[in-house]
Amino acid sequence: MDGSLFMILAALLLVVVMLTAALAALLSESHLVAVVSLSILSLGLTLLFVLLRAPDVAMTEGVVGVGLSSLIFALALKRLRLYRSSTPAESCDE
Amino acid sequence: MSRSSRSMEWTPLLFSGGLAFFLFALFAVIPFGDTAMKVGTMIHQQGGELGAANLVTAVVLGYRGLDTLGELAILFAAATSAGLVLSNTRQRTRSIKNKGLGELFESAISLLMPLLLLVGVYIVLHGHLTPGGGFQGGVVIAVALFLPTLARGEMVINHHLIQWIEGGAGALFILIGVAALIQGAAFLQPLMAAGEVGRFLSAGTLPVLYLLVGLKVGAELAALLGHLVEDDEPGVQQ
Amino acid sequence: MLAAILYVGAVSLLVIGLAGMLLSSHLFRMLLGLVIAEAGANLLLVLAGYRWESAAPIWESGAYPQLMVDPVPQAMVLTAIVIGVGIQALAIALLVRIRQQTGSLQRDIVREQLEQDLDLELGVKLPSSMHAPSGEGPLLSGTRGAGNEQ
């Protein structure tokens, strides 16, 4: 099954999704969008770990990366007052 | 100190590109899918001696138990210092001001929370049999304990109780390791008979150790989430 | 083919995260870059233990599988992920304090404030101060060592 077309296509799809999410996390205007993109990246990574026969790691990444990390980042957004202000607009603090 | 940030941006890009090139060149020569590591092969051949059906658990708690202890120490240090930094603020009004999520979420969460706790405990207790274990289950337990805070907007986490659970779990983990030392084995070497692989009561002290890891991780992360949700500043323009 | 896709993905994640950390002008985005780089490194480690046509390292119907992936990198990644979330929480706590101290999370503003605080601490006359220096704070003593590098 390894090296089959299904596996290659699945890996390609997941890698593309993950790289897109990574770029979106760094380049998007809104911080909320960035955090959600990071969560999507973790989800792609989880599925990739399942493909790579690492169920333990997939479980950890799913629980920690998709769940807890997003929760921590969401609380941080609230606490850092970053919900609305995008990256360029925050310079009005000056 | 140069203020010309325009020209400075080339250096990080050059560095990243160089690192990417180096890594690609490195992994082009390493054969993929044909790992040459002898440790994995050795553990495969005699992994049954610990009696853990899940070999990753055997590695985490049996062969690399000391590393796991160090990892717990790192997590403890990170969570404690984060809690210290967050709670030691100038304004001493530590209250949560969000109003909660409303009736619907409240009842849904009160239904969901026991189920989540059950799933977490299940994952922790079956760590030596199936994928999962103390770390994953501990995170699930922490999130389950945090859900009522999210719903009602008030702290239900008892910080003192959590500190006791955390400290007790860590101390017991070390005590089990020392018990192995007293019996003449290596530190943290699994005690008791391995038993029949695949049974719930097997693998000696590994399930106990994983239960302690789960308690410790769950308590630490729940306390951390509690610290993070405490909103202490009406608006920090100074 | 599969190897190329996976390695390109992992290394790209690592490098994208690193470049994001170095280039972004907002401290929160730097933290996101760190998390992305971490994901890439974890994927790289799991790839190192992969084996063709193998099964997960779990007892199945009476025996361990004949061919299985290496459990050691998986155990390392498992702990690395959990450590990662602890580091992330600590970084967020520090960000909260930085925002309290300097009122901003823009890298340039924060750096300027820190430099002014350091200069004030060392008794250097400022050539021209754009911002009023903020008062004494616990941040001052904490950053004394880090600011000496220039």
XYZ file of C-alpha atoms in Angstrom:
482
model
C 0.000 0.000 0.000
C 2.980 2.257 0.584
C 3.944 4.175 -2.495
C 0.560 3.561 -4.014
C -1.217 6.334 -5.837
C -3.629 6.840 -2.959
C -0.879 7.383 -0.451
C 1.029 9.757 -2.714
C -2.070 11.782 -3.479
C -3.088 11.925 0.176
C 0.385 13.003 1.250
C 0.520 15.619 -1.506
C -2.880 17.004 -0.536
C -1.998 17.162 3.148
C 1.375 18.781 2.511
C -0.190 21.411 0.270
C -2.868 22.140 2.880
C -0.246 22.382 5.622
C 2.035 24.720 3.691
C -0.904 26.921 2.720
C -2.021 27.061 6.336
C 1.508 27.921 7.476
C 1.762 30.777 4.989
C -1.701 31.990 5.941
C -0.765 31.924 9.624
C 2.188 34.195 8.962
C 0.813 36.485 6.265
C -2.867 37.035 7.046
C -4.009 40.386 8.317
C -6.176 39.153 11.153
C -4.680 37.386 14.137
C -7.780 35.253 14.530
C -7.377 33.908 10.999
C -3.746 33.157 11.787
C -4.655 31.099 14.848
C -7.315 29.177 12.936
C -4.810 28.467 10.149
C -2.420 27.082 12.715
C -5.164 24.762 13.925
C -5.731 23.578 10.355
C -1.992 22.949 10.025
C -2.114 20.757 13.116
C -5.059 18.840 11.702
C -3.153 18.148 8.489
C -0.148 17.052 10.514
C -2.359 14.695 12.543
C -3.697 12.998 9.411
C -0.169 12.751 8.025
C 0.996 11.023 11.218
C -1.839 8.512 10.795
C -0.615 7.841 7.264
C 2.917 7.353 8.596
C 1.833 4.626 11.123
C 2.350 6.797 14.174
C -0.998 6.561 15.991
C 0.441 7.705 19.322
C 1.958 10.809 17.829
C -1.188 11.476 15.816
C -3.260 11.290 18.968
C -0.950 13.664 20.800
C -0.845 16.115 17.938
C -4.615 15.943 17.560
C -5.296 16.553 21.225
C -2.537 19.073 21.850
C -2.110 20.831 18.521
C -5.695 21.020 17.357
C -7.346 21.334 20.746
C -5.244 22.700 23.568
C -2.903 24.874 21.536
C -5.791 26.575 19.747
C -7.534 27.092 23.065
C -4.407 28.663 24.570
C -3.963 30.891 21.537
C -7.603 31.957 21.637
C -7.306 32.890 25.305
C -4.079 34.722 24.494
C -5.802 36.694 21.739
C -8.422 37.768 24.231
C -5.859 38.674 26.826
C -3.522 40.469 24.433
C -6.444 42.385 22.863
C -5.592 41.147 19.390
C -9.053 40.070 18.288
C -9.788 42.990 16.008
C -6.580 44.848 15.392
C -4.654 43.585 12.406
C -0.899 43.790 12.169
C -0.506 47.203 10.484
C -3.291 48.885 12.421
C -1.814 48.138 15.807
C 0.859 50.776 15.286
C -1.679 53.342 16.461
C -0.489 52.449 19.949
C 2.512 54.619 19.292
C 22.240 50.031 15.987
C 21.242 50.348 12.375
C 17.745 51.573 11.737
C 17.711 50.523 8.085
C 15.339 47.617 8.367
C 15.026 47.459 4.577
C 18.515 46.143 4.016
C 18.436 44.001 7.140
C 15.665 41.824 5.732
C 18.037 40.107 3.360
C 20.007 38.390 6.071
C 17.206 36.248 7.524
C 16.006 35.292 4.049
C 19.492 34.274 3.047
C 19.866 32.287 6.257
C 16.546 30.486 5.801
C 17.289 29.693 2.189
C 20.698 28.363 3.106
C 19.261 26.213 5.845
C 16.638 24.817 3.474
C 19.339 23.967 0.934
C 21.456 22.315 3.624
C 18.533 20.221 4.910
C 17.514 19.145 1.413
C 21.079 18.150 0.632
C 21.205 16.237 3.902
C 17.994 14.320 3.400
C 18.718 13.573 -0.236
C 21.393 11.097 0.858
C 19.515 9.538 3.781
C 17.445 6.620 2.508
C 13.750 7.077 3.184
C 11.665 4.265 4.582
C 14.656 2.116 5.465
C 15.700 3.267 8.888
C 19.161 2.167 9.871
C 18.709 2.737 13.596
C 19.659 -0.294 15.633
C 17.777 0.766 18.752
C 14.392 0.293 17.140
C 15.321 -3.166 15.921
C 16.549 -4.145 19.367
C 13.397 -2.913 21.052
C 11.359 -4.778 18.445
C 13.145 -8.031 19.264
C 12.905 -7.831 23.044
C 10.132 -5.326 23.585
C 7.917 -8.047 24.974
C 10.021 -8.235 28.127
C 8.207 -5.214 29.532
C 4.800 -6.612 28.649
C 3.505 -3.452 27.041
C 1.454 -4.033 23.923
C 2.127 -0.489 22.769
C 5.858 -0.302 22.126
C 5.851 3.504 22.176
C 4.705 3.317 25.794
C 7.472 0.840 26.523
C 9.989 3.322 25.112
C 8.506 6.372 26.820
C 8.258 4.880 30.293
C 10.525 1.846 30.261
C 13.575 2.446 28.140
C 13.528 6.234 28.309
C 11.843 6.726 31.681
C 14.472 9.166 32.880
C 13.896 11.328 29.809
C 10.205 11.358 30.557
C 10.960 12.506 34.082
C 13.063 15.320 32.633
C 10.272 16.158 30.230
C 7.821 16.369 33.128
C 10.280 18.663 34.883
C 10.447 20.930 31.824
C 6.677 21.042 31.569
C 6.429 21.771 35.278
C 8.954 24.593 35.007
C 7.260 26.099 31.968
C 3.757 25.896 33.426
C 4.831 27.196 36.828
C 6.766 30.136 35.444
C 3.927 30.976 33.077
C 1.564 30.963 36.035
C 3.965 33.103 38.037
C 4.395 35.654 35.270
C 0.680 35.801 34.592
C -0.586 36.037 38.141
C 2.007 38.474 39.496
C 0.495 41.566 37.955
C 0.236 45.051 39.279
C -3.525 45.106 39.664
C -4.547 42.586 42.240
C -8.087 42.251 40.974
C -8.033 38.764 39.646
C -11.504 38.134 38.431
C -12.960 36.828 35.251
C -15.303 39.262 33.717
C -16.762 37.376 30.816
C -20.412 36.646 31.238
C -20.374 33.043 30.104
C -21.780 31.605 26.961
C -25.437 31.292 27.842
C -27.924 28.604 28.745
C -27.430 26.428 25.684
C -23.691 26.105 26.044
C -23.933 25.660 29.775
C -26.230 22.661 29.603
C -24.341 21.197 26.654
C -21.061 21.476 28.506
C -22.440 19.987 31.702
C -23.511 17.007 29.599
C -20.218 16.866 27.754
C -17.847 17.245 30.666
C -18.370 13.844 32.340
C -18.038 12.126 28.973
C -14.811 13.969 28.259
C -13.458 13.070 31.688
C -14.347 9.440 31.039
C -12.590 9.488 27.668
C -9.536 11.068 29.251
C -9.352 8.489 32.027
C -9.884 5.681 29.494
C -7.047 6.956 27.323
C -4.746 7.218 30.341
C -5.555 3.776 31.710
C -5.163 1.984 28.372
C -1.891 3.677 27.517
C 0.045 0.416 27.605
C -2.427 -1.383 25.337
C -3.607 1.038 22.689
C -2.384 4.321 21.245
C -2.693 7.027 23.826
C -1.515 7.365 27.357
C -0.790 9.826 30.080
C 0.099 12.804 27.943
C -2.892 12.593 25.612
C -5.380 11.638 28.293
C -3.979 14.264 30.624
C -4.604 16.971 28.055
C -8.174 15.721 27.544
C -8.749 15.790 31.315
C -7.326 19.304 31.571
C -9.613 20.582 28.828
C -12.595 18.819 30.415
C -11.857 20.484 33.751
C -11.574 23.817 32.003
C -14.875 23.647 30.103
C -17.129 24.845 32.982
C -14.890 27.868 33.377
C -15.493 28.660 29.745
C -19.232 28.174 30.003
C -20.081 29.954 33.240
C -17.313 32.493 33.283
C -16.219 31.686 36.799
C -13.389 29.670 38.215
C -14.316 26.223 39.371
C -10.735 24.995 39.434
C -9.393 24.760 42.949
C -5.800 25.852 42.624
C -4.728 24.340 45.940
C -6.186 20.942 45.153
C -4.537 20.999 41.741
C -1.190 21.862 43.251
C -1.482 18.939 45.631
C -2.441 16.524 42.843
C 0.432 17.729 40.707
C 3.033 17.565 43.442
C 1.821 14.212 44.707
C 1.874 12.655 41.247
C 5.385 13.913 40.603
C 6.632 12.685 43.963
C 5.063 9.250 43.476
C 6.662 8.992 40.026
C 10.076 9.572 41.556
C 9.286 7.250 44.481
C 8.524 4.390 42.093
C 11.834 5.057 40.409
C 13.629 5.002 43.754
C 11.828 1.795 44.717
C 13.406 0.162 41.691
C 16.782 1.453 42.869
C 16.231 -0.084 46.301
C 15.428 -3.441 44.745
C 18.767 -3.351 42.983
C 17.505 -2.432 39.535
C 18.164 0.722 37.542
C 16.290 3.945 38.286
C 12.719 3.799 36.991
C 13.131 0.252 35.760
C 9.655 -1.317 35.651
C 8.920 -3.438 38.694
C 6.553 -6.374 39.134
C 5.892 -9.125 36.647
C 5.306 -8.173 33.056
C 2.272 -10.414 32.860
C 0.520 -11.455 29.708
C 0.853 -8.935 26.907
C -2.466 -7.403 25.940
C -4.206 -7.816 29.289
C -5.359 -4.775 31.209
C -3.312 -5.796 34.260
C 0.048 -6.238 32.635
C 3.308 -4.459 31.996
C 4.196 -4.121 35.676
C 4.374 -0.556 36.908
C 4.076 1.056 33.465
C 0.300 1.743 33.736
C 0.813 3.213 37.215
C 3.537 5.489 35.917
C 1.376 6.559 32.993
C -1.520 7.258 35.351
C 0.748 9.517 37.398
C 1.958 11.237 34.233
C -1.657 11.771 33.209
C -2.588 13.264 36.584
C 0.424 15.549 36.567
C 0.010 16.763 33.002
C -3.726 17.231 33.455
C -3.336 19.194 36.686
C -0.542 21.347 35.274
C -2.359 22.259 32.101
C -5.655 22.887 33.898
C -3.886 25.285 36.265
C -2.211 26.938 33.295
C -5.515 27.433 31.486
C -6.986 28.815 34.685
C -4.167 31.342 34.941
C -4.529 32.294 31.311
C -8.245 33.002 31.533
C -7.928 35.258 34.557
C -8.282 38.670 33.028
C -6.636 41.201 35.253
C -6.549 44.394 33.270
C -9.405 46.641 32.248
C -7.145 48.142 29.601
C -3.442 48.429 29.960
C -2.706 51.834 28.524
C -0.106 53.304 30.772
C 8.023 10.213 -4.928
C 6.428 9.891 -1.547
C 9.757 10.581 0.112
C 10.253 13.739 -1.920
C 6.788 15.069 -1.091
C 7.111 14.394 2.616
C 10.634 15.732 2.968
C 9.801 18.870 0.985
C 6.772 19.396 3.229
C 8.673 18.925 6.476
C 11.680 21.054 5.519
C 9.446 23.748 4.053
C 7.446 23.915 7.275
C 10.644 24.226 9.291
C 12.048 26.950 7.058
C 8.755 28.840 6.724
C 8.454 28.904 10.499
C 12.035 30.074 10.895
C 11.701 32.789 8.273
C 8.445 33.896 9.853
C 10.154 34.152 13.221
C 12.989 36.225 11.771
C 10.990 38.457 9.464
C 7.712 39.191 11.201
C 7.384 42.561 12.861
C 4.798 41.477 15.404
C 5.771 39.436 18.440
C 2.637 37.264 18.304
C 3.453 36.269 14.718
C 6.952 35.358 15.839
C 5.393 32.909 18.294
C 3.229 31.441 15.512
C 6.397 31.005 13.452
C 7.950 29.091 16.329
C 4.967 26.725 16.470
C 5.127 26.140 12.710
C 8.849 25.363 12.858
C 8.128 22.949 15.698
C 5.569 21.130 13.569
C 8.108 20.787 10.773
C 10.771 19.422 13.114
C 8.328 16.890 14.581
C 7.354 15.697 11.114
C 11.029 15.359 10.191
C 11.672 13.194 13.251
C 8.729 10.899 12.538
C 9.878 10.571 8.924
C 13.276 9.444 10.189
C 11.682 6.401 11.818
C 9.459 5.415 8.916
C 9.835 2.072 7.179
C 8.280 0.888 3.951
C 5.366 -1.561 4.109
C 5.355 -1.644 7.875
C 2.795 -1.480 10.645
C 2.388 0.628 13.752
C 4.460 -0.605 16.735
C 1.554 -2.185 18.574
C 0.925 -5.806 19.596
C -1.581 -7.289 17.219
C -3.191 -10.721 17.332
C -0.573 -12.466 19.388
C 2.673 -10.836 18.274
C 4.366 -7.620 17.344
C 4.204 -7.009 13.595
C 7.076 -8.436 11.564
C 7.909 -5.097 10.026
C 7.137 -2.046 12.083
C 8.107 1.584 12.173
C 10.753 2.642 14.669
C 9.096 3.457 18.016
C 11.983 5.547 19.372
C 11.502 8.710 17.251
C 7.784 8.465 17.897
C 8.348 8.486 21.655
C 10.645 11.496 21.292
C 8.109 13.393 19.198
C 5.350 12.538 21.659
C 7.173 14.288 24.467
C 8.356 17.101 22.186
C 4.772 18.026 21.302
C 3.782 18.275 24.957
C 6.883 20.323 25.797
C 6.039 22.549 22.845
C 2.707 23.504 24.313
C 4.369 24.364 27.634
C 6.893 26.604 25.884
C 4.073 28.223 23.964
C 2.188 29.037 27.154
C 5.321 30.497 28.724
C 5.895 32.648 25.638
C 2.320 33.913 25.827
C 2.807 34.812 29.481
C 5.901 36.786 28.540
C 3.986 38.507 25.743
C 1.337 39.554 28.240
C 4.006 41.103 30.425
C 5.702 42.835 27.487
C 2.395 44.332 26.452
C 1.795 45.564 29.989
C 5.248 47.095 30.110
C 5.529 48.712 26.712
C 1.913 48.939 25.592
C 2.641 47.383 22.243
C 3.649 44.158 20.585
C 5.304 45.634 17.507
C 8.872 44.407 17.461
C 10.469 47.760 16.627
C 8.543 49.676 19.283
C 9.289 47.083 21.936
C 12.964 47.015 21.005
C 13.202 50.812 21.110
C 11.592 50.900 24.540
C 13.920 48.233 25.834
C 16.942 50.082 24.519
C 15.802 53.287 26.153
C 15.226 51.483 29.421
C 18.678 49.965 29.198
C 20.300 53.288 28.421
C 18.470 54.834 31.326
C 19.635 52.044 33.567
C 23.246 52.433 32.520
C 23.135 56.217 32.795
C 23.663 56.957 29.127
C 22.296 60.288 27.882
C 19.757 59.763 25.173
C 20.414 61.674 21.979
C 16.738 62.168 21.235
C 13.959 60.287 22.883
C 10.790 59.824 20.922
C 8.932 58.207 23.774
C 8.868 59.055 27.379
C 10.816 56.322 29.119
C 8.650 54.053 31.138
C 9.391 53.763 34.805
C 11.163 51.164 36.794
C 9.825 47.719 36.264
C 10.707 44.092 36.716
C 11.403 43.903 32.996
C 14.469 46.083 33.403
C 16.483 43.689 35.436
C 15.343 40.786 33.336
C 16.614 42.107 30.036
C 19.922 43.529 31.133
C 21.916 40.589 29.880
C 20.035 40.230 26.613
C 20.487 43.820 25.543
C 24.235 43.965 25.915
C 24.918 42.248 22.659
C 25.126 45.298 20.427
